[in-house]
Amino acid sequence: MDNSIHPPVYGNLITVLSIDGGGIRGIIPGVILATLESQLQKLDGDDVRLADYFDVIAGTSTGGLITAMLAAPNEDGRPLFAAKDIVPFYLKNGPQIFPQPSGILAWPVRISKVLRGPRYNGKYLYKLIRDLLGNTKLHQTLTRVAIPTFDIKKLEPTIFSSYQIPINPGIDALLSDITISTSAAPTYFPSYYFKNNGEEFNLIDGGIAANNPTLVAIREVTKQLIKQNPDFFPDGSLGLHAISGDLISPILDFYGTASKDMVDYHNSVVFQALHSEDKYLRIDDDTLTGDMASIDTSTKENMENLVKKGEKLLDKTVSRINLDSGLYEPVENGGSNAEALQRFAKLLSDERKLRRSNSPSSQANGSS
């Protein structure tokens, strides 16, 4: 079976998957993405993966890690992780990535670590990512990716985008270095330095640049239209957005929440103006409180609660921002998020089949 991504020019849509940052709350998009992939497998067989359907996957922080898991190749040239493996990955490794102090001195220990510097040294996370991704470089992902970081020396975002490699070879770095960088949340992990092709990078969490990386992904595909890339065309786009939560410390938490909501507002305006509301889905939960609102509470109880939160989110009614009030309102006849994912799975499946039937390479090879 042909599992390659045929260019958008052979179909009707440009397909985008975007995953927010949020530390251990990556469990929530793990639940959502597993549901989407299972729907795709019902339509197209057990071997299909999310990377077979999306032109670009964008991810920030923990979303960047999930992006790498979904898009990096294994030794057989297929995605390293199935979506159903994301939640078990977090449940297994979360307590080592974010080790929790215990006992009556737990809170003073936590405060003292914050005052001394980053709360965690990141050694377990770095080794884990390097072991997973090995020598895979950005250009080797199975579909295009866009992963934001922030350079603390240049004081500007650095976007590791597959589309930009031809004009900026310096960003074709090891996927492990990129993933570690976008995960280096201030006050939680130290900044991350590396060199590639003679270029130096001094990076921290991509959430400083774009905790909601949807516009990053849209910018990258829009550039292809402007450049008149023959693989692209100026008609239609399909955006699917899964979210894990907000961002880091109390001050930055307000910043992260405001910025991700503004991105959603902007996207809603554009998609409604184009009468394409049904092609943009953002699954979000802004009701997280207590430990579930934390990015690093990796206790067994909290992680299990995050799984349940993701499952409950599937049952929630699809909502969309009201452009006048700025409030989220249920979409009439929108059904549940689970039902919306089922509809999106059908859209994605149909688009993939259309591209494969129209692609000269598929016709020449007789691919099914």
Short mmCIF file of N, CA and C in Angstrom, two decimals, residues 223-352:
data_model
loop_
_atom_site.label_atom_id
_atom_site.label_comp_id
_atom_site.label_asym_id
_atom_site.label_seq_id
_atom_site.Cartn_x
_atom_site.Cartn_y
_atom_site.Cartn_z
N LYS A 223 3.27 30.43 2.64
CA LYS A 223 4.50 30.80 1.94
C LYS A 223 4.66 30.00 0.65
N GLN A 224 4.23 28.73 0.70
CA GLN A 224 4.35 27.89 -0.50
C GLN A 224 3.43 28.39 -1.61
N LEU A 225 2.28 28.93 -1.23
CA LEU A 225 1.37 29.51 -2.22
C LEU A 225 1.97 30.77 -2.82
N ILE A 226 2.55 31.61 -1.94
CA ILE A 226 3.16 32.85 -2.41
C ILE A 226 4.31 32.56 -3.37
N LYS A 227 5.09 31.54 -3.04
CA LYS A 227 6.23 31.16 -3.88
C LYS A 227 5.80 30.39 -5.12
N GLN A 228 4.49 30.16 -5.23
CA GLN A 228 3.94 29.40 -6.36
C GLN A 228 4.58 28.02 -6.47
N ASN A 229 4.76 27.41 -5.33
CA ASN A 229 5.22 26.03 -5.29
C ASN A 229 4.22 25.17 -6.05
N PRO A 230 4.65 24.44 -7.07
CA PRO A 230 3.70 23.67 -7.89
C PRO A 230 2.99 22.57 -7.14
N ASP A 231 3.47 22.23 -5.94
CA ASP A 231 2.79 21.20 -5.14
C ASP A 231 1.57 21.76 -4.42
N PHE A 232 1.42 23.11 -4.45
CA PHE A 232 0.33 23.74 -3.70
C PHE A 232 -0.60 24.49 -4.64
N PHE A 233 -1.70 24.93 -4.09
CA PHE A 233 -2.69 25.63 -4.87
C PHE A 233 -3.46 26.55 -3.93
N PRO A 234 -4.11 27.59 -4.44
CA PRO A 234 -4.73 28.60 -3.56
C PRO A 234 -6.15 28.29 -3.12
N ASP A 235 -6.56 27.05 -3.13
CA ASP A 235 -7.94 26.71 -2.79
C ASP A 235 -8.00 25.95 -1.47
N GLY A 236 -8.84 26.41 -0.55
CA GLY A 236 -9.25 25.62 0.60
C GLY A 236 -8.13 25.16 1.52
N SER A 237 -8.46 24.97 2.78
CA SER A 237 -7.54 24.34 3.72
C SER A 237 -8.34 23.70 4.82
N LEU A 238 -7.77 22.68 5.39
CA LEU A 238 -8.42 21.95 6.47
C LEU A 238 -7.53 22.03 7.69
N GLY A 239 -8.03 22.62 8.79
CA GLY A 239 -7.24 22.72 10.00
C GLY A 239 -7.85 21.89 11.11
N LEU A 240 -7.03 21.07 11.74
CA LEU A 240 -7.48 20.30 12.90
C LEU A 240 -6.54 20.61 14.03
N HIS A 241 -7.09 21.05 15.17
CA HIS A 241 -6.25 21.54 16.24
C HIS A 241 -6.55 20.78 17.53
N ALA A 242 -5.54 20.09 18.05
CA ALA A 242 -5.70 19.44 19.34
C ALA A 242 -4.85 20.18 20.36
N ILE A 243 -5.31 20.31 21.58
CA ILE A 243 -4.64 21.15 22.58
C ILE A 243 -4.35 20.38 23.85
N SER A 244 -3.24 20.72 24.48
CA SER A 244 -2.91 20.07 25.74
C SER A 244 -3.07 20.99 26.93
N GLY A 245 -3.08 22.29 26.73
CA GLY A 245 -3.28 23.16 27.89
C GLY A 245 -2.53 24.46 27.78
N ASP A 246 -2.31 25.09 28.91
CA ASP A 246 -1.69 26.41 28.92
C ASP A 246 -0.20 26.29 29.22
N LEU A 247 0.38 27.34 29.81
CA LEU A 247 1.83 27.42 29.83
C LEU A 247 2.39 27.89 31.17
N ILE A 248 3.38 27.27 31.63
CA ILE A 248 4.39 27.52 32.64
C ILE A 248 3.99 28.35 33.86
N SER A 249 4.81 29.33 34.23
CA SER A 249 4.67 29.98 35.54
C SER A 249 3.46 30.92 35.58
N PRO A 250 3.06 31.39 36.79
CA PRO A 250 1.85 32.22 36.87
C PRO A 250 1.84 33.43 35.94
N ILE A 251 2.95 34.14 35.83
CA ILE A 251 2.96 35.31 34.95
C ILE A 251 2.82 34.88 33.49
N LEU A 252 3.63 33.90 33.10
CA LEU A 252 3.59 33.44 31.72
C LEU A 252 2.33 32.66 31.41
N ASP A 253 1.66 32.16 32.43
CA ASP A 253 0.42 31.43 32.22
C ASP A 253 -0.62 32.35 31.60
N PHE A 254 -0.73 33.57 32.10
CA PHE A 254 -1.67 34.53 31.52
C PHE A 254 -1.27 34.85 30.09
N TYR A 255 0.04 35.01 29.87
CA TYR A 255 0.53 35.31 28.52
C TYR A 255 0.20 34.18 27.57
N GLY A 256 0.48 32.94 28.01
CA GLY A 256 0.23 31.79 27.14
C GLY A 256 -1.23 31.62 26.84
N THR A 257 -2.08 31.81 27.84
CA THR A 257 -3.52 31.66 27.65
C THR A 257 -4.04 32.71 26.69
N ALA A 258 -3.62 33.96 26.89
CA ALA A 258 -4.09 35.04 26.02
C ALA A 258 -3.64 34.82 24.59
N SER A 259 -2.38 34.42 24.39
CA SER A 259 -1.85 34.29 23.04
C SER A 259 -2.52 33.16 22.29
N LYS A 260 -2.74 32.03 22.96
CA LYS A 260 -3.37 30.90 22.26
C LYS A 260 -4.82 31.22 21.92
N ASP A 261 -5.50 31.95 22.78
CA ASP A 261 -6.88 32.34 22.50
C ASP A 261 -6.95 33.33 21.34
N MET A 262 -5.97 34.25 21.27
CA MET A 262 -5.96 35.20 20.17
C MET A 262 -5.72 34.50 18.84
N VAL A 263 -4.86 33.47 18.85
CA VAL A 263 -4.64 32.70 17.63
C VAL A 263 -5.93 32.02 17.20
N ASP A 264 -6.64 31.44 18.16
CA ASP A 264 -7.91 30.79 17.84
C ASP A 264 -8.92 31.81 17.31
N TYR A 265 -8.96 32.99 17.91
CA TYR A 265 -9.87 34.03 17.45
C TYR A 265 -9.55 34.42 16.01
N HIS A 266 -8.28 34.62 15.72
CA HIS A 266 -7.87 34.97 14.37
C HIS A 266 -8.27 33.89 13.38
N ASN A 267 -7.99 32.64 13.71
CA ASN A 267 -8.34 31.54 12.80
C ASN A 267 -9.85 31.47 12.59
N SER A 268 -10.61 31.67 13.65
CA SER A 268 -12.06 31.62 13.54
C SER A 268 -12.58 32.70 12.60
N VAL A 269 -11.99 33.91 12.71
CA VAL A 269 -12.39 35.00 11.82
C VAL A 269 -12.13 34.62 10.37
N VAL A 270 -10.93 34.12 10.10
CA VAL A 270 -10.55 33.80 8.72
C VAL A 270 -11.42 32.68 8.16
N PHE A 271 -11.58 31.60 8.93
CA PHE A 271 -12.35 30.47 8.42
C PHE A 271 -13.83 30.82 8.24
N GLN A 272 -14.37 31.66 9.14
CA GLN A 272 -15.75 32.08 8.96
C GLN A 272 -15.89 33.02 7.77
N ALA A 273 -14.92 33.89 7.56
CA ALA A 273 -14.96 34.79 6.41
C ALA A 273 -14.93 34.01 5.10
N LEU A 274 -14.26 32.87 5.12
CA LEU A 274 -14.16 32.03 3.92
C LEU A 274 -15.28 30.99 3.85
N HIS A 275 -16.23 31.10 4.80
CA HIS A 275 -17.34 30.15 4.86
C HIS A 275 -16.84 28.71 4.95
N SER A 276 -15.79 28.53 5.75
CA SER A 276 -15.16 27.21 5.89
C SER A 276 -15.08 26.79 7.35
N GLU A 277 -16.05 27.22 8.15
CA GLU A 277 -16.02 26.92 9.58
C GLU A 277 -15.93 25.42 9.85
N ASP A 278 -16.57 24.64 8.96
CA ASP A 278 -16.60 23.20 9.19
C ASP A 278 -15.26 22.54 8.93
N LYS A 279 -14.30 23.31 8.43
CA LYS A 279 -12.97 22.75 8.16
C LYS A 279 -11.94 23.19 9.18
N TYR A 280 -12.40 23.82 10.25
CA TYR A 280 -11.49 24.19 11.34
C TYR A 280 -12.08 23.67 12.65
N LEU A 281 -11.33 22.85 13.32
CA LEU A 281 -11.78 22.27 14.60
C LEU A 281 -10.69 22.47 15.63
N ARG A 282 -11.02 23.16 16.71
CA ARG A 282 -10.11 23.30 17.84
C ARG A 282 -10.73 22.61 19.04
N ILE A 283 -10.02 21.63 19.58
CA ILE A 283 -10.50 20.94 20.77
C ILE A 283 -9.67 21.43 21.96
N ASP A 284 -10.32 22.07 22.89
CA ASP A 284 -9.64 22.79 23.96
C ASP A 284 -10.38 22.55 25.27
N ASP A 285 -9.68 22.73 26.38
CA ASP A 285 -10.33 22.70 27.69
C ASP A 285 -9.69 23.76 28.57
N ASP A 286 -10.45 24.80 28.86
CA ASP A 286 -9.92 25.89 29.70
C ASP A 286 -10.44 25.81 31.13
N THR A 287 -10.87 24.60 31.53
CA THR A 287 -11.43 24.43 32.88
C THR A 287 -10.48 23.68 33.80
N LEU A 288 -9.24 23.46 33.38
CA LEU A 288 -8.30 22.73 34.22
C LEU A 288 -7.96 23.55 35.46
N THR A 289 -8.00 22.90 36.61
CA THR A 289 -7.67 23.55 37.88
C THR A 289 -6.78 22.63 38.71
N GLY A 290 -6.17 23.19 39.75
CA GLY A 290 -5.37 22.40 40.66
C GLY A 290 -4.22 21.70 39.97
N ASP A 291 -3.98 20.45 40.33
CA ASP A 291 -2.86 19.70 39.75
C ASP A 291 -3.00 19.53 38.25
N MET A 292 -4.23 19.42 37.76
CA MET A 292 -4.41 19.22 36.32
C MET A 292 -4.00 20.45 35.52
N ALA A 293 -3.99 21.62 36.14
CA ALA A 293 -3.56 22.83 35.45
C ALA A 293 -2.05 22.97 35.43
N SER A 294 -1.36 22.14 36.21
CA SER A 294 0.10 22.19 36.28
C SER A 294 0.71 21.47 35.09
N ILE A 295 1.89 21.92 34.65
CA ILE A 295 2.53 21.21 33.55
C ILE A 295 3.47 20.11 34.03
N ASP A 296 3.68 20.02 35.36
CA ASP A 296 4.69 19.06 35.82
C ASP A 296 4.24 18.16 36.97
N THR A 297 2.96 18.14 37.29
CA THR A 297 2.49 17.25 38.35
C THR A 297 2.27 15.86 37.75
N SER A 298 3.26 15.01 37.97
CA SER A 298 3.28 13.70 37.30
C SER A 298 2.92 12.56 38.24
N THR A 299 2.11 12.85 39.26
CA THR A 299 1.67 11.78 40.14
C THR A 299 0.73 10.85 39.37
N LYS A 300 0.65 9.61 39.83
CA LYS A 300 -0.22 8.64 39.17
C LYS A 300 -1.66 9.13 39.14
N GLU A 301 -2.10 9.72 40.25
CA GLU A 301 -3.48 10.20 40.34
C GLU A 301 -3.74 11.30 39.32
N ASN A 302 -2.81 12.27 39.22
CA ASN A 302 -3.05 13.38 38.30
C ASN A 302 -3.00 12.92 36.85
N MET A 303 -2.07 12.05 36.51
CA MET A 303 -1.99 11.57 35.14
C MET A 303 -3.25 10.80 34.75
N GLU A 304 -3.77 10.01 35.67
CA GLU A 304 -5.01 9.29 35.39
C GLU A 304 -6.18 10.27 35.24
N ASN A 305 -6.15 11.34 36.02
CA ASN A 305 -7.20 12.36 35.89
C ASN A 305 -7.12 13.08 34.54
N LEU A 306 -5.90 13.28 34.04
CA LEU A 306 -5.73 13.90 32.73
C LEU A 306 -6.27 13.01 31.62
N VAL A 307 -6.07 11.70 31.76
CA VAL A 307 -6.64 10.76 30.79
C VAL A 307 -8.16 10.88 30.80
N LYS A 308 -8.74 10.90 32.00
CA LYS A 308 -10.21 11.02 32.11
C LYS A 308 -10.69 12.35 31.55
N LYS A 309 -9.91 13.42 31.78
CA LYS A 309 -10.29 14.72 31.24
C LYS A 309 -10.32 14.70 29.71
N GLY A 310 -9.33 14.04 29.12
CA GLY A 310 -9.32 13.91 27.67
C GLY A 310 -10.51 13.13 27.16
N GLU A 311 -10.87 12.07 27.87
CA GLU A 311 -12.03 11.27 27.47
C GLU A 311 -13.33 12.06 27.60
N LYS A 312 -13.44 12.85 28.68
CA LYS A 312 -14.63 13.68 28.85
C LYS A 312 -14.70 14.78 27.79
N LEU A 313 -13.52 15.25 27.38
CA LEU A 313 -13.48 16.29 26.36
C LEU A 313 -14.07 15.78 25.04
N LEU A 314 -13.91 14.50 24.79
CA LEU A 314 -14.50 13.92 23.58
C LEU A 314 -16.02 13.98 23.61
N ASP A 315 -16.57 13.94 24.81
CA ASP A 315 -18.03 13.95 24.94
C ASP A 315 -18.62 15.35 24.90
N LYS A 316 -17.77 16.38 25.05
CA LYS A 316 -18.27 17.75 25.07
C LYS A 316 -18.78 18.16 23.70
N THR A 317 -19.75 19.07 23.71
CA THR A 317 -20.30 19.59 22.46
C THR A 317 -19.28 20.47 21.76
N VAL A 318 -19.19 20.34 20.45
CA VAL A 318 -18.29 21.18 19.67
C VAL A 318 -18.66 22.65 19.91
N SER A 319 -17.66 23.46 20.20
CA SER A 319 -17.91 24.88 20.44
C SER A 319 -17.05 25.72 19.51
N ARG A 320 -17.48 26.96 19.33
CA ARG A 320 -16.74 27.89 18.47
C ARG A 320 -16.84 29.27 19.07
N ILE A 321 -15.79 30.06 18.88
CA ILE A 321 -15.77 31.39 19.49
C ILE A 321 -16.76 32.31 18.78
N ASN A 322 -17.53 33.05 19.58
CA ASN A 322 -18.43 34.06 19.05
C ASN A 322 -17.61 35.31 18.76
N LEU A 323 -17.58 35.73 17.51
CA LEU A 323 -16.70 36.83 17.12
C LEU A 323 -17.11 38.16 17.71
N ASP A 324 -18.35 38.28 18.18
CA ASP A 324 -18.80 39.52 18.80
C ASP A 324 -18.51 39.55 20.30
N SER A 325 -18.82 38.44 20.97
CA SER A 325 -18.65 38.41 22.43
C SER A 325 -17.29 37.89 22.85
N GLY A 326 -16.62 37.14 21.98
CA GLY A 326 -15.35 36.53 22.35
C GLY A 326 -15.51 35.29 23.21
N LEU A 327 -16.74 34.85 23.42
CA LEU A 327 -17.01 33.67 24.24
C LEU A 327 -17.23 32.45 23.37
N TYR A 328 -16.91 31.28 23.93
CA TYR A 328 -17.13 30.03 23.21
C TYR A 328 -18.58 29.60 23.39
N GLU A 329 -19.22 29.21 22.29
CA GLU A 329 -20.61 28.80 22.32
C GLU A 329 -20.76 27.47 21.58
N PRO A 330 -21.69 26.63 22.03
CA PRO A 330 -21.93 25.36 21.32
C PRO A 330 -22.33 25.61 19.87
N VAL A 331 -21.85 24.77 18.98
CA VAL A 331 -22.20 24.87 17.58
C VAL A 331 -23.50 24.10 17.33
N GLU A 332 -24.46 24.77 16.73
CA GLU A 332 -25.75 24.14 16.47
C GLU A 332 -25.55 22.92 15.56
N ASN A 333 -26.09 21.80 16.00
CA ASN A 333 -25.99 20.53 15.28
C ASN A 333 -24.54 20.08 15.10
N GLY A 334 -23.64 20.60 15.96
CA GLY A 334 -22.23 20.24 15.86
C GLY A 334 -21.91 18.88 16.46
N GLY A 335 -22.81 18.41 17.34
CA GLY A 335 -22.55 17.13 17.98
C GLY A 335 -21.41 17.21 18.96
N SER A 336 -20.87 16.07 19.33
CA SER A 336 -19.76 16.02 20.28
C SER A 336 -18.43 16.13 19.55
N ASN A 337 -17.37 16.38 20.32
CA ASN A 337 -16.04 16.40 19.73
C ASN A 337 -15.69 15.06 19.11
N ALA A 338 -16.13 13.98 19.73
CA ALA A 338 -15.87 12.64 19.16
C ALA A 338 -16.54 12.50 17.80
N GLU A 339 -17.75 13.02 17.68
CA GLU A 339 -18.45 12.96 16.40
C GLU A 339 -17.77 13.86 15.36
N ALA A 340 -17.25 14.99 15.82
CA ALA A 340 -16.53 15.88 14.91
C ALA A 340 -15.26 15.21 14.41
N LEU A 341 -14.57 14.50 15.28
CA LEU A 341 -13.37 13.78 14.86
C LEU A 341 -13.71 12.70 13.83
N GLN A 342 -14.86 12.07 14.01
CA GLN A 342 -15.30 11.07 13.04
C GLN A 342 -15.53 11.71 11.67
N ARG A 343 -16.14 12.90 11.67
CA ARG A 343 -16.36 13.61 10.41
C ARG A 343 -15.04 14.03 9.78
N PHE A 344 -14.10 14.50 10.61
CA PHE A 344 -12.81 14.90 10.09
C PHE A 344 -12.04 13.71 9.54
N ALA A 345 -12.18 12.57 10.19
CA ALA A 345 -11.52 11.35 9.69
C ALA A 345 -12.01 11.03 8.28
N LYS A 346 -13.30 11.17 8.06
CA LYS A 346 -13.86 10.91 6.72
C LYS A 346 -13.30 11.93 5.71
N LEU A 347 -13.24 13.20 6.09
CA LEU A 347 -12.65 14.22 5.21
C LEU A 347 -11.21 13.87 4.85
N LEU A 348 -10.44 13.52 5.87
CA LEU A 348 -9.03 13.19 5.65
C LEU A 348 -8.88 11.95 4.78
N SER A 349 -9.68 10.95 5.04
CA SER A 349 -9.62 9.71 4.26
C SER A 349 -9.98 9.98 2.80
N ASP A 350 -11.03 10.75 2.58
CA ASP A 350 -11.45 11.06 1.20
C ASP A 350 -10.38 11.87 0.48
N GLU A 351 -9.77 12.82 1.19
CA GLU A 351 -8.72 13.63 0.58
C GLU A 351 -7.53 12.77 0.19
N ARG A 352 -7.15 11.86 1.06
CA ARG A 352 -6.01 10.98 0.76
C ARG A 352 -6.31 10.11 -0.46
#
